[in-house]
PDB file of C-alpha atoms in Angstrom:
ATOM      1  CA  MET A   1       1.043  52.081 -20.839  1.00 55.00           C
ATOM      2  CA  ILE A   2       4.221  51.804 -18.814  1.00 60.00           C
ATOM      3  CA  SER A   3       4.176  48.907 -16.405  1.00 57.00           C
ATOM      4  CA  ASN A   4       6.533  47.033 -14.239  1.00 56.00           C
ATOM      5  CA  GLU A   5       6.345  43.911 -16.387  1.00 52.00           C
ATOM      6  CA  PRO A   6       4.966  44.194 -19.937  1.00 48.00           C
ATOM      7  CA  THR A   7       4.296  40.448 -20.010  1.00 42.00           C
ATOM      8  CA  PRO A   8       6.742  39.658 -22.800  1.00 38.00           C
ATOM      9  CA  GLN A   9       7.307  36.132 -23.990  1.00 37.00           C
ATOM     10  CA  THR A  10      10.813  34.998 -24.831  1.00 36.00           C
ATOM     11  CA  VAL A  11      11.551  35.302 -28.562  1.00 38.00           C
ATOM     12  CA  SER A  12      14.634  35.921 -30.624  1.00 39.00           C
ATOM     13  CA  THR A  13      14.363  39.220 -32.488  1.00 39.00           C
ATOM     14  CA  GLU A  14      15.399  37.270 -35.577  1.00 41.00           C
ATOM     15  CA  SER A  15      12.377  34.956 -35.224  1.00 40.00           C
ATOM     16  CA  LEU A  16       9.788  37.666 -35.780  1.00 42.00           C
ATOM     17  CA  SER A  17       7.776  36.872 -38.903  1.00 40.00           C
ATOM     18  CA  ALA A  18       7.040  39.212 -41.752  1.00 39.00           C
ATOM     19  CA  GLU A  19       3.608  39.770 -40.176  1.00 41.00           C
ATOM     20  CA  ASP A  20       5.277  40.988 -37.001  1.00 44.00           C
ATOM     21  CA  THR A  21       7.436  43.561 -38.713  1.00 42.00           C
ATOM     22  CA  ILE A  22       6.302  47.103 -38.956  1.00 42.00           C
ATOM     23  CA  THR A  23       7.901  49.331 -41.527  1.00 45.00           C
ATOM     24  CA  SER A  24       7.708  53.053 -41.358  1.00 40.00           C
ATOM     25  CA  GLU A  25       6.531  52.881 -44.972  1.00 45.00           C
ATOM     26  CA  GLN A  26       3.279  51.930 -43.260  1.00 45.00           C
ATOM     27  CA  VAL A  27       3.501  55.128 -41.221  1.00 44.00           C
ATOM     28  CA  GLU A  28       2.190  58.061 -43.260  1.00 48.00           C
ATOM     29  CA  GLY A  29       4.971  60.356 -44.440  1.00 45.00           C
ATOM     30  CA  ALA A  30       7.873  58.252 -43.152  1.00 40.00           C
ATOM     31  CA  THR A  31      10.910  56.827 -44.896  1.00 44.00           C
ATOM     32  CA  ALA A  32      11.597  53.112 -45.390  1.00 51.00           C
ATOM     33  CA  VAL A  33      12.661  51.948 -41.931  1.00 72.00           C
ATOM     34  CA  ASN A  34      11.583  48.595 -40.485  1.00 88.00           C
ATOM     35  CA  LEU A  35      10.839  49.761 -36.974  1.00 92.00           C
ATOM     36  CA  VAL A  36      10.714  46.321 -35.335  1.00 90.00           C
ATOM     37  CA  GLU A  37      13.963  45.259 -37.041  1.00 92.00           C
ATOM     38  CA  GLU A  38      15.738  48.507 -36.132  1.00 92.00           C
ATOM     39  CA  ILE A  39      14.632  48.306 -32.506  1.00 95.00           C
ATOM     40  CA  GLY A  40      15.690  44.681 -32.343  1.00 93.00           C
ATOM     41  CA  THR A  41      19.094  45.457 -33.776  1.00 93.00           C
ATOM     42  CA  VAL A  42      19.721  48.264 -31.269  1.00 95.00           C
ATOM     43  CA  ILE A  43      18.552  46.128 -28.325  1.00 95.00           C
ATOM     44  CA  THR A  44      20.617  43.144 -29.388  1.00 93.00           C
ATOM     45  CA  SER A  45      23.719  45.363 -29.612  1.00 93.00           C
ATOM     46  CA  LEU A  46      23.120  46.655 -26.064  1.00 94.00           C
ATOM     47  CA  ALA A  47      21.814  43.584 -24.298  1.00 93.00           C
ATOM     48  CA  VAL A  48      24.047  41.792 -21.796  1.00 82.00           C
ATOM     49  CA  ASP A  49      24.753  38.283 -23.186  1.00 81.00           C
ATOM     50  CA  GLN A  50      22.499  39.097 -26.164  1.00 79.00           C
ATOM     51  CA  LYS A  51      19.467  37.956 -24.091  1.00 89.00           C
ATOM     52  CA  VAL A  52      16.295  39.728 -25.192  1.00 93.00           C
ATOM     53  CA  MET A  53      12.735  39.069 -24.169  1.00 94.00           C
ATOM     54  CA  GLY A  54      10.133  40.200 -26.644  1.00 94.00           C
ATOM     55  CA  GLY A  55       6.499  39.821 -27.489  1.00 94.00           C
ATOM     56  CA  GLN A  56       3.437  41.387 -28.975  1.00 94.00           C
ATOM     57  CA  SER A  57       0.027  42.191 -27.542  1.00 93.00           C
ATOM     58  CA  GLU A  58      -2.885  44.510 -28.242  1.00 91.00           C
ATOM     59  CA  GLU A  59      -0.721  47.299 -26.754  1.00 92.00           C
ATOM     60  CA  GLY A  60       2.017  46.776 -29.339  1.00 95.00           C
ATOM     61  CA  HIS A  61       5.460  45.223 -29.467  1.00 96.00           C
ATOM     62  CA  PHE A  62       7.457  44.839 -26.243  1.00 97.00           C
ATOM     63  CA  TRP A  63      11.136  44.102 -25.483  1.00 97.00           C
ATOM     64  CA  LYS A  64      12.975  43.664 -22.231  1.00 97.00           C
ATOM     65  CA  PHE A  65      16.719  43.386 -21.864  1.00 97.00           C
ATOM     66  CA  LYS A  66      19.481  43.777 -19.317  1.00 97.00           C
ATOM     67  CA  TYR A  67      21.996  46.632 -19.705  1.00 97.00           C
ATOM     68  CA  GLY A  68      24.656  46.850 -17.019  1.00 96.00           C
ATOM     69  CA  SER A  69      22.811  46.661 -13.676  1.00 96.00           C
ATOM     70  CA  VAL A  70      19.341  47.618 -15.008  1.00 97.00           C
ATOM     71  CA  GLU A  71      16.469  46.103 -16.951  1.00 97.00           C
ATOM     72  CA  VAL A  72      15.292  48.191 -19.900  1.00 98.00           C
ATOM     73  CA  PHE A  73      11.797  47.973 -21.349  1.00 98.00           C
ATOM     74  CA  VAL A  74      10.844  49.076 -24.865  1.00 98.00           C
ATOM     75  CA  GLN A  75       7.349  49.468 -26.266  1.00 97.00           C
ATOM     76  CA  LEU A  76       6.298  50.221 -29.829  1.00 97.00           C
ATOM     77  CA  THR A  77       2.543  50.900 -29.801  1.00 96.00           C
ATOM     78  CA  GLY A  78       1.861  50.667 -33.529  1.00 88.00           C
ATOM     79  CA  THR A  79       2.254  52.295 -36.916  1.00 71.00           C
ATOM     80  CA  SER A  80       0.065  55.381 -37.033  1.00 75.00           C
ATOM     81  CA  ASN A  81       1.474  58.874 -36.896  1.00 78.00           C
ATOM     82  CA  GLU A  82       0.365  59.077 -33.252  1.00 87.00           C
ATOM     83  CA  ASP A  83       1.904  55.772 -32.167  1.00 92.00           C
ATOM     84  CA  THR A  84       4.929  55.917 -29.925  1.00 96.00           C
ATOM     85  CA  LEU A  85       8.244  54.386 -29.114  1.00 97.00           C
ATOM     86  CA  THR A  86       8.603  54.401 -25.325  1.00 98.00           C
ATOM     87  CA  VAL A  87      11.692  53.260 -23.404  1.00 98.00           C
ATOM     88  CA  TRP A  88      11.946  53.007 -19.630  1.00 98.00           C
ATOM     89  CA  SER A  89      14.040  51.548 -16.871  1.00 98.00           C
ATOM     90  CA  PHE A  90      13.354  51.444 -13.136  1.00 98.00           C
ATOM     91  CA  VAL A  91      16.185  52.716 -10.916  1.00 98.00           C
ATOM     92  CA  LEU A  92      14.800  52.996  -7.359  1.00 98.00           C
ATOM     93  CA  GLN A  93      11.904  51.467  -5.381  1.00 98.00           C
ATOM     94  CA  LEU A  94       9.741  53.864  -3.342  1.00 97.00           C
ATOM     95  CA  PRO A  95       9.269  54.782  -0.580  1.00 97.00           C
ATOM     96  CA  ALA A  96      12.799  56.126  -0.275  1.00 97.00           C
ATOM     97  CA  LYS A  97      14.854  57.805   2.437  1.00 97.00           C
ATOM     98  CA  ASN A  98      14.654  61.593   2.350  1.00 97.00           C
ATOM     99  CA  GLU A  99      12.172  61.852  -0.519  1.00 97.00           C
ATOM    100  CA  PRO A 100      12.235  65.702  -0.644  1.00 97.00           C
ATOM    101  CA  GLN A 101      15.988  65.611  -1.263  1.00 98.00           C
ATOM    102  CA  LEU A 102      15.515  62.765  -3.778  1.00 98.00           C
ATOM    103  CA  THR A 103      12.829  64.775  -5.623  1.00 97.00           C
ATOM    104  CA  ARG A 104      15.107  67.842  -5.762  1.00 97.00           C
ATOM    105  CA  LYS A 105      18.047  65.765  -7.044  1.00 97.00           C
ATOM    106  CA  LEU A 106      15.882  64.127  -9.769  1.00 98.00           C
ATOM    107  CA  LEU A 107      14.482  67.495 -10.918  1.00 97.00           C
ATOM    108  CA  GLU A 108      17.993  68.933 -11.095  1.00 97.00           C
ATOM    109  CA  MET A 109      19.205  65.930 -13.053  1.00 98.00           C
ATOM    110  CA  ASN A 110      16.199  66.268 -15.433  1.00 98.00           C
ATOM    111  CA  ALA A 111      17.369  69.813 -16.208  1.00 96.00           C
ATOM    112  CA  THR A 112      21.053  69.030 -16.729  1.00 96.00           C
ATOM    113  CA  SER A 113      21.889  65.408 -17.488  1.00 95.00           C
ATOM    114  CA  THR A 114      19.050  63.357 -18.963  1.00 97.00           C
ATOM    115  CA  PHE A 115      19.098  64.533 -22.597  1.00 96.00           C
ATOM    116  CA  GLU A 116      15.764  63.481 -24.244  1.00 95.00           C
ATOM    117  CA  SER A 117      14.816  61.278 -21.305  1.00 98.00           C
ATOM    118  CA  HIS A 118      13.610  62.213 -17.847  1.00 98.00           C
ATOM    119  CA  PHE A 119      13.152  60.780 -14.341  1.00 98.00           C
ATOM    120  CA  ALA A 120       9.594  60.032 -13.330  1.00 98.00           C
ATOM    121  CA  ILE A 121       7.627  57.993 -10.780  1.00 97.00           C
ATOM    122  CA  VAL A 122       5.742  54.996 -12.152  1.00 96.00           C
ATOM    123  CA  GLU A 123       4.013  52.424  -9.914  1.00 93.00           C
ATOM    124  CA  ASP A 124       6.007  53.467  -6.769  1.00 96.00           C
ATOM    125  CA  LYS A 125       9.300  53.295  -8.589  1.00 98.00           C
ATOM    126  CA  VAL A 126      11.637  55.976  -9.951  1.00 98.00           C
ATOM    127  CA  ALA A 127      12.222  55.387 -13.649  1.00 98.00           C
ATOM    128  CA  VAL A 128      14.177  56.903 -16.525  1.00 98.00           C
ATOM    129  CA  ILE A 129      11.802  57.345 -19.466  1.00 98.00           C
ATOM    130  CA  SER A 130      11.885  58.590 -23.045  1.00 98.00           C
ATOM    131  CA  SER A 131       8.975  58.573 -25.489  1.00 97.00           C
ATOM    132  CA  ARG A 132       8.353  59.939 -28.973  1.00 96.00           C
ATOM    133  CA  THR A 133       6.020  59.427 -31.880  1.00 95.00           C
ATOM    134  CA  VAL A 134       7.156  57.129 -34.685  1.00 94.00           C
ATOM    135  CA  LEU A 135       6.323  59.687 -37.377  1.00 92.00           C
ATOM    136  CA  ASP A 136       9.549  60.279 -39.334  1.00 91.00           C
ATOM    137  CA  ILE A 137      11.699  58.420 -36.785  1.00 92.00           C
ATOM    138  CA  SER A 138      15.106  57.463 -38.100  1.00 92.00           C
ATOM    139  CA  PRO A 139      17.343  54.541 -37.179  1.00 92.00           C
ATOM    140  CA  ALA A 140      19.673  57.009 -35.375  1.00 95.00           C
ATOM    141  CA  GLU A 141      16.756  58.324 -33.309  1.00 96.00           C
ATOM    142  CA  ILE A 142      15.694  54.776 -32.388  1.00 96.00           C
ATOM    143  CA  SER A 143      19.248  53.979 -31.301  1.00 96.00           C
ATOM    144  CA  ARG A 144      19.681  57.213 -29.379  1.00 97.00           C
ATOM    145  CA  THR A 145      16.373  56.889 -27.501  1.00 98.00           C
ATOM    146  CA  ILE A 146      17.086  53.351 -26.326  1.00 98.00           C
ATOM    147  CA  THR A 147      20.780  54.034 -25.575  1.00 97.00           C
ATOM    148  CA  VAL A 148      20.127  57.235 -23.627  1.00 98.00           C
ATOM    149  CA  VAL A 149      17.589  55.572 -21.280  1.00 98.00           C
ATOM    150  CA  ALA A 150      19.749  52.488 -20.779  1.00 98.00           C
ATOM    151  CA  THR A 151      22.894  54.484 -20.113  1.00 98.00           C
ATOM    152  CA  ILE A 152      21.380  57.028 -17.729  1.00 98.00           C
ATOM    153  CA  ALA A 153      19.558  54.334 -15.777  1.00 98.00           C
ATOM    154  CA  ASP A 154      22.716  52.226 -15.523  1.00 98.00           C
ATOM    155  CA  GLU A 155      24.875  55.192 -14.511  1.00 98.00           C
ATOM    156  CA  ASN A 156      22.500  56.329 -11.761  1.00 98.00           C
ATOM    157  CA  ASP A 157      20.669  53.304 -10.269  1.00 98.00           C
ATOM    158  CA  GLU A 158      23.309  52.158  -7.806  1.00 98.00           C
ATOM    159  CA  ALA A 159      24.115  55.668  -6.549  1.00 97.00           C
ATOM    160  CA  LEU A 160      20.423  56.491  -6.095  1.00 98.00           C
ATOM    161  CA  GLN A 161      19.832  53.184  -4.300  1.00 98.00           C
ATOM    162  CA  ALA A 162      22.829  53.734  -2.045  1.00 98.00           C
ATOM    163  CA  GLU A 163      21.812  57.284  -1.117  1.00 97.00           C
ATOM    164  CA  PHE A 164      17.996  56.981  -0.999  1.00 98.00           C
ATOM    165  CA  GLY A 165      17.120  53.277  -0.907  1.00 96.00           C
ATOM    166  CA  GLN A 166      15.427  51.729   2.136  1.00 88.00           C
TER     167      GLN A 166
END
């Protein structure tokens, strides 16, 4: 479930125990990739000042980090074929000025410039989101998913806020 605050607790990604690590060997049909370690490595490489919040709950593993001018959230729901890696970042609080024009702009951007991510509305906020199952996910796909959301959110948040923010 995507939420504004995934209630993470502060941890170093290096402090996760062996019990906290999920390998894709545990995911049926996948290659040997430690999903938690790979996600942590990507996040640490992108995070401003290497500050990463992370935690685990019944809903899976969560991370939160700052990239440029945005906060980026990452959730790994588990290890089954149907579990997902979801990445999101909020870029604009709603209500906004000229919402019909904003909606058109976001739909046009979804078609031309968001790659595997997309703009969406979550809890009265515009977000950039990408989600995929963990079945057969590679380290490159983990990196690309997180990087695409972080980059698109950072490249668009200030312009969207300037044009449509209240």
